[in-house]
mmCIF file of C-alpha atoms in Angstrom:
data_model
loop_
_atom_site.group_PDB
_atom_site.id
_atom_site.type_symbol
_atom_site.label_atom_id
_atom_site.label_comp_id
_atom_site.label_asym_id
_atom_site.label_seq_id
_atom_site.Cartn_x
_atom_site.Cartn_y
_atom_site.Cartn_z
ATOM 1 C CA MET A 1 -14.276 -22.133 7.284
ATOM 2 C CA ILE A 2 -14.257 -19.267 9.796
ATOM 3 C CA GLU A 3 -14.680 -21.714 12.670
ATOM 4 C CA HIS A 4 -11.564 -23.581 11.498
ATOM 5 C CA MET A 5 -9.388 -20.478 11.167
ATOM 6 C CA SER A 6 -6.373 -20.148 13.438
ATOM 7 C CA PHE A 7 -6.533 -17.316 15.964
ATOM 8 C CA ASP A 8 -3.992 -15.305 13.921
ATOM 9 C CA ASP A 9 -6.041 -15.782 10.749
ATOM 10 C CA TRP A 10 -9.161 -14.644 12.600
ATOM 11 C CA GLU A 11 -7.431 -11.420 13.668
ATOM 12 C CA GLU A 12 -6.143 -10.847 10.109
ATOM 13 C CA PHE A 13 -9.636 -11.458 8.754
ATOM 14 C CA ILE A 14 -11.081 -8.831 11.125
ATOM 15 C CA GLU A 15 -8.305 -6.390 10.188
ATOM 16 C CA GLU A 16 -9.134 -6.882 6.490
ATOM 17 C CA TRP A 17 -12.801 -6.219 7.191
ATOM 18 C CA ILE A 18 -12.040 -2.970 9.035
ATOM 19 C CA ASP A 19 -9.618 -1.942 6.287
ATOM 20 C CA ILE A 20 -12.408 -1.838 3.678
ATOM 21 C CA LYS A 21 -14.675 0.301 5.883
ATOM 22 C CA LYS A 22 -13.140 3.479 4.476
ATOM 23 C CA THR A 23 -16.129 5.641 5.348
ATOM 24 C CA ASP A 24 -15.799 4.656 9.022
ATOM 25 C CA TYR A 25 -12.059 4.394 9.597
ATOM 26 C CA LEU A 26 -8.885 6.083 8.409
ATOM 27 C CA GLU A 27 -6.806 3.003 9.155
ATOM 28 C CA ALA A 28 -6.919 -0.486 10.632
ATOM 29 C CA GLU A 29 -4.155 -1.869 12.819
ATOM 30 C CA LYS A 30 -3.663 -5.331 14.322
ATOM 31 C CA PHE A 31 -1.872 -5.507 17.651
ATOM 32 C CA GLY A 32 -2.653 -8.992 18.972
ATOM 33 C CA GLY A 33 -0.385 -11.085 21.163
ATOM 34 C CA ALA A 34 1.674 -10.140 24.206
ATOM 35 C CA GLY A 35 1.875 -6.428 24.865
ATOM 36 C CA ASP A 36 -1.318 -5.504 23.021
ATOM 37 C CA LYS A 37 -2.717 -3.956 26.228
ATOM 38 C CA GLY A 38 -6.156 -5.313 25.518
ATOM 39 C CA ARG A 39 -6.264 -4.261 21.875
ATOM 40 C CA ASP A 40 -6.445 -6.984 19.226
ATOM 41 C CA VAL A 41 -7.529 -5.001 16.175
ATOM 42 C CA VAL A 42 -8.115 -1.251 16.080
ATOM 43 C CA GLY A 43 -10.046 0.993 13.711
ATOM 44 C CA TYR A 44 -8.834 4.605 13.858
ATOM 45 C CA VAL A 45 -11.562 7.167 13.276
ATOM 46 C CA THR A 46 -9.091 10.076 13.486
ATOM 47 C CA ASP A 47 -5.317 10.424 13.155
ATOM 48 C CA LYS A 48 -3.664 8.087 15.672
ATOM 49 C CA ASN A 49 -0.642 10.385 15.880
ATOM 50 C CA LYS A 50 -2.673 13.198 17.423
ATOM 51 C CA ALA A 51 -3.666 13.470 21.074
ATOM 52 C CA ASN A 52 -7.068 12.113 22.102
ATOM 53 C CA TYR A 53 -7.572 10.330 18.800
ATOM 54 C CA ILE A 54 -10.900 8.578 18.309
ATOM 55 C CA TRP A 55 -10.821 4.815 17.813
ATOM 56 C CA ASP A 56 -12.858 1.633 18.049
ATOM 57 C CA CYS A 57 -11.533 -1.578 19.565
ATOM 58 C CA PHE A 58 -12.310 -5.016 18.119
ATOM 59 C CA GLN A 59 -11.561 -7.758 20.616
ATOM 60 C CA CYS A 60 -11.073 -10.988 18.689
ATOM 61 C CA LYS A 61 -11.899 -14.282 20.356
ATOM 62 C CA HIS A 62 -11.833 -17.676 18.657
ATOM 63 C CA TYR A 63 -13.407 -20.429 20.735
ATOM 64 C CA GLU A 64 -15.426 -23.520 19.890
ATOM 65 C CA ASN A 65 -18.301 -22.084 21.895
ATOM 66 C CA ALA A 66 -20.208 -18.813 21.976
ATOM 67 C CA LEU A 67 -18.417 -16.369 24.287
ATOM 68 C CA ARG A 68 -19.123 -16.591 27.996
ATOM 69 C CA PRO A 69 -18.492 -13.772 30.516
ATOM 70 C CA SER A 70 -15.812 -15.826 32.267
ATOM 71 C CA GLN A 71 -13.797 -15.869 29.031
ATOM 72 C CA VAL A 72 -13.691 -12.083 28.691
ATOM 73 C CA TYR A 73 -13.681 -10.538 32.176
ATOM 74 C CA LYS A 74 -9.928 -9.987 31.863
ATOM 75 C CA GLU A 75 -10.487 -8.040 28.635
ATOM 76 C CA PHE A 76 -12.775 -5.586 30.419
ATOM 77 C CA ILE A 77 -10.207 -5.128 33.184
ATOM 78 C CA LYS A 78 -7.410 -4.532 30.652
ATOM 79 C CA ILE A 79 -9.259 -1.728 28.903
ATOM 80 C CA LEU A 80 -10.222 -0.152 32.231
ATOM 81 C CA TYR A 81 -6.667 -0.297 33.553
ATOM 82 C CA HIS A 82 -4.808 0.885 30.447
ATOM 83 C CA THR A 83 -7.151 3.803 29.827
ATOM 84 C CA PHE A 84 -6.821 4.786 33.497
ATOM 85 C CA LYS A 85 -3.036 4.808 32.998
ATOM 86 C CA LEU A 86 -3.555 7.053 29.925
ATOM 87 C CA GLU A 87 -1.750 4.557 27.700
ATOM 88 C CA TYR A 88 -4.407 5.227 25.076
ATOM 89 C CA PRO A 89 -7.740 7.098 24.962
ATOM 90 C CA ILE A 90 -10.994 5.416 25.927
ATOM 91 C CA PRO A 91 -12.325 3.797 22.743
ATOM 92 C CA ARG A 92 -15.488 5.179 21.218
ATOM 93 C CA LYS A 93 -16.811 1.617 20.941
ATOM 94 C CA TYR A 94 -15.445 -1.743 22.056
ATOM 95 C CA TYR A 95 -16.702 -4.767 20.120
ATOM 96 C CA PHE A 96 -16.340 -8.470 20.782
ATOM 97 C CA VAL A 97 -16.001 -10.451 17.561
ATOM 98 C CA SER A 98 -16.083 -14.226 17.673
ATOM 99 C CA PRO A 99 -17.031 -16.867 15.060
ATOM 100 C CA LYS A 100 -19.879 -18.194 17.219
ATOM 101 C CA GLY A 101 -20.736 -14.810 18.680
ATOM 102 C CA CYS A 102 -21.629 -14.090 22.285
ATOM 103 C CA GLY A 103 -23.674 -16.445 24.402
ATOM 104 C CA THR A 104 -26.955 -15.453 26.023
ATOM 105 C CA THR A 105 -25.458 -14.410 29.375
ATOM 106 C CA LEU A 106 -22.757 -12.199 27.884
ATOM 107 C CA SER A 107 -25.192 -10.728 25.345
ATOM 108 C CA LYS A 108 -27.562 -9.699 28.123
ATOM 109 C CA LEU A 109 -24.722 -8.060 30.058
ATOM 110 C CA LEU A 110 -23.631 -6.121 26.978
ATOM 111 C CA GLN A 111 -27.168 -4.779 26.676
ATOM 112 C CA ASN A 112 -27.246 -3.517 30.268
ATOM 113 C CA SER A 113 -24.267 -1.363 31.264
ATOM 114 C CA ILE A 114 -25.265 -1.276 34.951
ATOM 115 C CA GLU A 115 -25.420 -5.066 35.207
ATOM 116 C CA LEU A 116 -22.208 -5.355 33.197
ATOM 117 C CA LYS A 117 -20.295 -3.106 35.611
ATOM 118 C CA LYS A 118 -21.644 -5.056 38.576
ATOM 119 C CA ALA A 119 -20.633 -8.394 37.019
ATOM 120 C CA ILE A 120 -17.100 -7.153 36.270
ATOM 121 C CA ILE A 121 -16.628 -5.861 39.831
ATOM 122 C CA ASP A 122 -18.104 -9.051 41.346
ATOM 123 C CA ASN A 123 -15.651 -11.157 39.321
ATOM 124 C CA TRP A 124 -12.688 -8.824 39.706
ATOM 125 C CA ASP A 125 -10.547 -10.855 42.113
ATOM 126 C CA LYS A 126 -10.623 -13.943 39.877
ATOM 127 C CA ASN A 127 -9.539 -12.036 36.753
ATOM 128 C CA CYS A 128 -7.382 -9.078 37.796
ATOM 129 C CA ASP A 129 -4.000 -10.673 36.999
ATOM 130 C CA ILE A 130 -4.109 -9.273 33.458
ATOM 131 C CA ASP A 131 -0.469 -10.014 32.535
ATOM 132 C CA ALA A 132 2.787 -11.171 34.068
ATOM 133 C CA THR A 133 4.278 -7.664 34.361
ATOM 134 C CA LYS A 134 1.372 -5.936 36.104
ATOM 135 C CA GLY A 135 0.510 -8.470 38.777
ATOM 136 C CA ARG A 136 -2.936 -8.284 40.350
ATOM 137 C CA ILE A 137 -4.732 -5.028 39.572
ATOM 138 C CA LYS A 138 -6.347 -3.814 42.760
ATOM 139 C CA LEU A 139 -9.688 -2.057 42.588
ATOM 140 C CA GLU A 140 -9.036 0.812 44.979
ATOM 141 C CA GLY A 141 -8.363 4.558 45.302
ATOM 142 C CA GLU A 142 -8.429 6.668 42.162
ATOM 143 C CA PHE A 143 -8.703 3.585 39.977
ATOM 144 C CA LEU A 144 -11.886 2.540 41.764
ATOM 145 C CA LYS A 145 -13.328 6.005 41.066
ATOM 146 C CA TRP A 146 -12.305 5.614 37.415
ATOM 147 C CA VAL A 147 -14.116 2.276 37.136
ATOM 148 C CA ASN A 148 -17.241 3.586 38.866
ATOM 149 C CA ASN A 149 -17.426 6.563 36.498
ATOM 150 C CA PHE A 150 -16.572 4.578 33.346
ATOM 151 C CA ASP A 151 -19.142 4.442 30.538
ATOM 152 C CA PHE A 152 -19.773 0.703 30.164
ATOM 153 C CA SER A 153 -22.176 1.296 27.292
ATOM 154 C CA ILE A 154 -19.182 1.360 24.923
ATOM 155 C CA PHE A 155 -19.052 -2.457 25.107
ATOM 156 C CA SER A 156 -20.969 -4.328 22.434
ATOM 157 C CA LYS A 157 -20.779 -7.208 19.954
ATOM 158 C CA ILE A 158 -20.889 -7.685 16.183
ATOM 159 C CA HIS A 159 -22.455 -10.654 14.408
ATOM 160 C CA THR A 160 -20.075 -12.647 12.211
ATOM 161 C CA LYS A 161 -22.647 -12.849 9.403
ATOM 162 C CA ASN A 162 -22.603 -9.051 9.128
ATOM 163 C CA ILE A 163 -18.803 -9.027 8.928
ATOM 164 C CA LEU A 164 -18.895 -11.641 6.155
ATOM 165 C CA LYS A 165 -21.375 -9.624 4.105
ATOM 166 C CA GLU A 166 -18.992 -6.650 4.096
ATOM 167 C CA HIS A 167 -15.738 -8.626 3.800
ATOM 168 C CA ILE A 168 -16.836 -9.850 0.376
ATOM 169 C CA LYS A 169 -15.546 -6.508 -0.975
ATOM 170 C CA HIS A 170 -12.000 -7.249 0.195
ATOM 171 C CA PRO A 171 -9.479 -8.566 -2.378
ATOM 172 C CA ASN A 172 -8.631 -11.486 -0.074
ATOM 173 C CA HIS A 173 -12.234 -12.698 0.216
ATOM 174 C CA LEU A 174 -12.041 -15.056 -2.752
ATOM 175 C CA ILE A 175 -8.666 -16.354 -1.634
ATOM 176 C CA ARG A 176 -10.041 -17.117 1.832
ATOM 177 C CA PHE A 177 -13.445 -18.503 0.899
ATOM 178 C CA GLY A 178 -13.429 -19.322 -2.817
ATOM 179 C CA GLY A 179 -16.621 -18.971 -4.809
ATOM 180 C CA GLY A 180 -15.118 -18.068 -8.164
ATOM 181 C CA LEU A 181 -14.132 -14.763 -9.713
ATOM 182 C CA PRO A 182 -16.770 -12.481 -11.268
ATOM 183 C CA GLU A 183 -17.162 -12.331 -15.030
ATOM 184 C CA ARG A 184 -15.369 -9.636 -17.025
ATOM 185 C CA GLU A 185 -16.967 -7.316 -19.523
ATOM 186 C CA LYS A 186 -16.421 -8.253 -23.171
ATOM 187 C CA LEU A 187 -14.172 -5.913 -25.152
ATOM 188 C CA ASP A 188 -13.894 -5.341 -28.900
ATOM 189 C CA ILE A 189 -13.142 -2.470 -31.289
ATOM 190 C CA ASN A 190 -16.527 -0.929 -30.500
ATOM 191 C CA THR A 191 -16.065 -0.899 -26.707
ATOM 192 C CA ILE A 192 -12.546 0.546 -26.405
ATOM 193 C CA PRO A 193 -11.985 4.337 -26.739
ATOM 194 C CA ASN A 194 -11.899 5.678 -30.301
ATOM 195 C CA GLU A 195 -9.156 8.161 -29.490
ATOM 196 C CA ILE A 196 -5.682 7.121 -28.421
ATOM 197 C CA GLN A 197 -5.421 7.704 -24.668
ATOM 198 C CA LYS A 198 -2.513 9.393 -22.889
ATOM 199 C CA THR A 199 -1.721 6.048 -21.296
ATOM 200 C CA GLU A 200 -1.158 4.538 -24.760
ATOM 201 C CA THR A 201 1.384 6.922 -26.251
ATOM 202 C CA ILE A 202 4.550 4.914 -25.546
ATOM 203 C CA TYR A 203 3.454 1.526 -26.880
ATOM 204 C CA VAL A 204 1.691 3.169 -29.846
ATOM 205 C CA SER A 205 4.873 5.058 -30.769
ATOM 206 C CA GLN A 206 6.895 1.838 -30.468
ATOM 207 C CA LEU A 207 4.448 -0.020 -32.710
ATOM 208 C CA LEU A 208 4.625 2.684 -35.392
ATOM 209 C CA SER A 209 8.405 2.454 -35.255
ATOM 210 C CA ALA A 210 8.279 -1.359 -35.557
ATOM 211 C CA TYR A 211 6.055 -1.151 -38.646
ATOM 212 C CA GLY A 212 8.463 1.336 -40.162
ATOM 213 C CA SER A 213 11.427 -0.935 -39.547
ATOM 214 C CA GLU A 214 9.852 -3.488 -41.903
ATOM 215 C CA SER A 215 8.367 -1.175 -44.540
ATOM 216 C CA LYS A 216 11.214 1.373 -44.448
ATOM 217 C CA GLU A 217 8.612 4.126 -44.132
ATOM 218 C CA ASN A 218 8.207 6.724 -41.383
ATOM 219 C CA TYR A 219 4.861 6.437 -39.596
ATOM 220 C CA LYS A 220 4.424 9.361 -37.193
ATOM 221 C CA ILE A 221 0.723 9.104 -36.344
ATOM 222 C CA VAL A 222 -1.828 6.294 -36.388
ATOM 223 C CA SER A 223 -3.675 7.705 -39.405
ATOM 224 C CA ASP A 224 -0.504 7.067 -41.448
ATOM 225 C CA LEU A 225 -1.525 3.401 -41.343
ATOM 226 C CA ASP A 226 -4.855 3.984 -43.103
ATOM 227 C CA THR A 227 -3.506 2.755 -46.440
ATOM 228 C CA LYS A 228 -1.375 -0.022 -44.914
ATOM 229 C CA GLU A 229 -3.870 -2.794 -44.290
ATOM 230 C CA LYS A 230 -1.455 -5.288 -42.706
ATOM 231 C CA TYR A 231 -0.137 -2.810 -40.154
ATOM 232 C CA LYS A 232 -3.496 -1.209 -39.513
ATOM 233 C CA ASN A 233 -5.110 -4.563 -38.755
ATOM 234 C CA HIS A 234 -2.269 -5.527 -36.460
ATOM 235 C CA PHE A 235 -2.499 -2.168 -34.690
ATOM 236 C CA ILE A 236 -6.237 -2.606 -34.093
ATOM 237 C CA ARG A 237 -5.631 -6.071 -32.629
ATOM 238 C CA SER A 238 -2.826 -4.709 -30.453
ATOM 239 C CA ARG A 239 -5.014 -1.913 -29.056
ATOM 240 C CA ILE A 240 -7.773 -4.369 -28.205
ATOM 241 C CA SER A 241 -5.216 -6.606 -26.486
ATOM 242 C CA PHE A 242 -3.754 -3.676 -24.559
ATOM 243 C CA HIS A 243 -7.191 -2.654 -23.293
ATOM 244 C CA HIS A 244 -7.904 -6.255 -22.309
ATOM 245 C CA ALA A 245 -4.720 -6.258 -20.229
ATOM 246 C CA GLU A 246 -5.663 -2.919 -18.652
ATOM 247 C CA GLN A 247 -9.094 -4.309 -17.835
ATOM 248 C CA LEU A 248 -7.429 -7.337 -16.230
ATOM 249 C CA ARG A 249 -5.215 -5.023 -14.170
ATOM 250 C CA ASN A 250 -8.275 -3.155 -12.845
ATOM 251 C CA PHE A 251 -10.158 -6.414 -12.323
ATOM 252 C CA SER A 252 -7.275 -7.752 -10.240
ATOM 253 C CA ARG A 253 -7.061 -4.553 -8.196
ATOM 254 C CA ASP A 254 -10.750 -4.832 -7.290
ATOM 255 C CA SER A 255 -10.971 -8.585 -6.726
ATOM 256 C CA LEU A 256 -7.603 -10.023 -5.701
ATOM 257 C CA PRO A 257 -4.672 -9.367 -3.347
ATOM 258 C CA ILE A 258 -2.111 -6.653 -4.079
ATOM 259 C CA ASP A 259 0.609 -7.652 -6.572
ATOM 260 C CA THR A 260 -1.466 -10.438 -8.179
ATOM 261 C CA PHE A 261 -1.450 -8.662 -11.526
ATOM 262 C CA GLU A 262 2.206 -7.654 -11.195
ATOM 263 C CA ASP A 263 3.066 -11.333 -10.638
ATOM 264 C CA PHE A 264 1.055 -12.189 -13.764
ATOM 265 C CA GLN A 265 2.993 -9.562 -15.750
ATOM 266 C CA ASN A 266 6.311 -10.877 -14.456
ATOM 267 C CA GLU A 267 5.476 -14.406 -15.589
ATOM 268 C CA ILE A 268 4.801 -13.068 -19.079
ATOM 269 C CA LEU A 269 8.041 -11.064 -18.995
ATOM 270 C CA SER A 270 10.061 -14.112 -17.933
ATOM 271 C CA GLY A 271 8.562 -16.090 -20.799
ATOM 272 C CA ILE A 272 9.307 -13.529 -23.552
ATOM 273 C CA ILE A 273 12.578 -11.922 -22.482
ATOM 274 C CA ASP A 274 14.828 -14.294 -24.455
ATOM 275 C CA ILE A 275 12.922 -13.547 -27.653
ATOM 276 C CA ILE A 276 13.148 -9.811 -26.913
ATOM 277 C CA GLU A 277 16.917 -10.122 -26.632
ATOM 278 C CA ASP A 278 17.287 -12.247 -29.820
ATOM 279 C CA SER A 279 18.217 -10.681 -33.153
ATOM 280 C CA HIS A 280 15.451 -10.307 -35.749
ATOM 281 C CA SER A 281 15.503 -9.111 -39.336
ATOM 282 C CA ASN A 282 13.150 -6.259 -38.345
ATOM 283 C CA ASN A 283 11.298 -5.112 -35.273
ATOM 284 C CA PHE A 284 7.827 -5.979 -36.543
ATOM 285 C CA ILE A 285 8.871 -9.616 -36.757
ATOM 286 C CA LYS A 286 10.105 -9.295 -33.160
ATOM 287 C CA VAL A 287 6.703 -7.937 -32.113
ATOM 288 C CA LYS A 288 4.872 -10.855 -33.687
ATOM 289 C CA GLU A 289 7.248 -13.475 -32.279
ATOM 290 C CA VAL A 290 6.967 -12.022 -28.795
ATOM 291 C CA GLU A 291 3.158 -11.808 -28.959
ATOM 292 C CA LYS A 292 2.995 -15.400 -30.192
ATOM 293 C CA GLU A 293 5.173 -16.614 -27.323
ATOM 294 C CA ALA A 294 3.172 -14.616 -24.760
ATOM 295 C CA ARG A 295 -0.059 -16.241 -25.935
ATOM 296 C CA ASN A 296 1.480 -19.715 -25.431
ATOM 297 C CA ILE A 297 2.864 -19.158 -21.923
ATOM 298 C CA VAL A 298 1.361 -21.416 -19.278
ATOM 299 C CA ILE A 299 0.649 -19.370 -16.155
ATOM 300 C CA SER A 300 1.496 -21.479 -13.106
ATOM 301 C CA SER A 301 -0.399 -20.683 -9.907
ATOM 302 C CA ASN A 302 -1.610 -17.112 -10.352
ATOM 303 C CA PRO A 303 -5.359 -16.730 -9.608
ATOM 304 C CA LEU A 304 -5.737 -14.701 -12.818
ATOM 305 C CA LYS A 305 -5.103 -17.792 -14.917
ATOM 306 C CA GLU A 306 -8.759 -18.685 -14.300
ATOM 307 C CA VAL A 307 -10.062 -15.519 -15.957
ATOM 308 C CA SER A 308 -7.287 -14.440 -18.331
ATOM 309 C CA ILE A 309 -7.645 -14.867 -22.078
ATOM 310 C CA ILE A 310 -5.188 -14.832 -24.985
ATOM 311 C CA ASN A 311 -5.695 -11.119 -25.587
ATOM 312 C CA ASP A 312 -4.577 -10.380 -22.027
ATOM 313 C CA ARG A 313 -1.219 -12.025 -22.594
ATOM 314 C CA SER A 314 -0.346 -10.223 -25.792
ATOM 315 C CA GLY A 315 -1.722 -7.030 -24.228
ATOM 316 C CA VAL A 316 0.720 -7.403 -21.339
ATOM 317 C CA CYS A 317 3.545 -7.142 -23.883
ATOM 318 C CA HIS A 318 2.348 -3.652 -24.786
ATOM 319 C CA GLN A 319 1.952 -2.773 -21.114
ATOM 320 C CA LEU A 320 5.578 -3.789 -20.591
ATOM 321 C CA ILE A 321 6.531 -1.480 -23.473
ATOM 322 C CA ASN A 322 4.520 1.288 -21.801
ATOM 323 C CA ASP A 323 6.341 0.651 -18.515
ATOM 324 C CA GLU A 324 9.663 0.765 -20.441
ATOM 325 C CA LYS A 325 10.605 -2.725 -19.240
ATOM 326 C CA ILE A 326 11.089 -3.886 -22.830
ATOM 327 C CA LYS A 327 11.481 -2.218 -26.245
ATOM 328 C CA TRP A 328 10.819 -3.233 -29.822
ATOM 329 C CA GLU A 329 13.731 -1.144 -31.082
#
C-alpha cells in the first residue's frame, strides 16, 4: 500500500509519523513542492520561531526503485546552498525516507561522510541547477569553503518498516491501512464510578427534572430516587449509556482522525432533533422517545459504526444535554 501511495500521500504519511514522536519533536511541518528549499518534512526539536532552532529534515522520495545517488545529488546541493545562505540553520540530522529505502551504493555513501562529500563534489556540475530561480550553483569562493567544512555525517536514512511500526499509534493508521479497530472494554454498573462525576452534573440535573415533570415531585439529588424504582432504574441505565458514550469518545480520540466522534454525535443530533422540538405530555416521555430514536438511527459512513453499540447512541443524547446542545425541559 505504501508503494502505491501518491507522492503527496507519502509526505503526509511521514508528517503523521513525525507528529506522534512527541518525545523527539515539538512540531512536524510539511513543506514539499516548489519553494521548499530542500525541505520536504521537518521535525522541530526546539521552537522554530527562535534563532538557531534545532531541527531534523526528512527528505521524502517515492520511486519504484531503491534510491540511487543520481536521484538525490540535487538534494544534497540544496541543503548545502540554503544553509550557506542562512535561510535556515543546518539540520541536526537529514534523513532520506523512501518506500523501497536506499540502494547499496547510496547506503554505503551515507555511512562514509568523506566518500559522500567526494561523490557530491564529483557530480556537482551535473546537478547544480537546483531550481529555475537560482540557476547553476557554482562551487567556488566562500561557498566552496562552506562545503569543504560541512559535516556530512548528518546525512542518513530510515527504514520504512521502522516508520510503520511507530505510525500504528497515529489516528490515521487504520484509515490508511485497515486492520480493524481494537476491542473496547466492557462497561456495566460495576465498572463505572460509584459517585457522580463533575462531568455528569448537567445531564443528571436534567434527568431529575424530567422525572419530576412526570411524577410532579421535586427530585434534587440522585438519592431522592431510591424509593422510585422506575426512575431509579432508568437513571442507572442512562448513566451506563453516558459512560459508554464517553468511552467511545476517548476510544475515537486514541484510534481515529480528529472530529470522527464529533461527526458521530452530529449524526445522532440530526436524527433526534425533530423529536426534541415536538410537544410531549411530560419531559420524561420526551427522554424515552429521544433515546428510542437514537438507538434506531443508522449511522452512514462513520468508522465508529463498526464498534458502536446501542448504549453509545442513547449515551450521546446525555452528552448533548451536557454540552447544552439540547434540553429535556
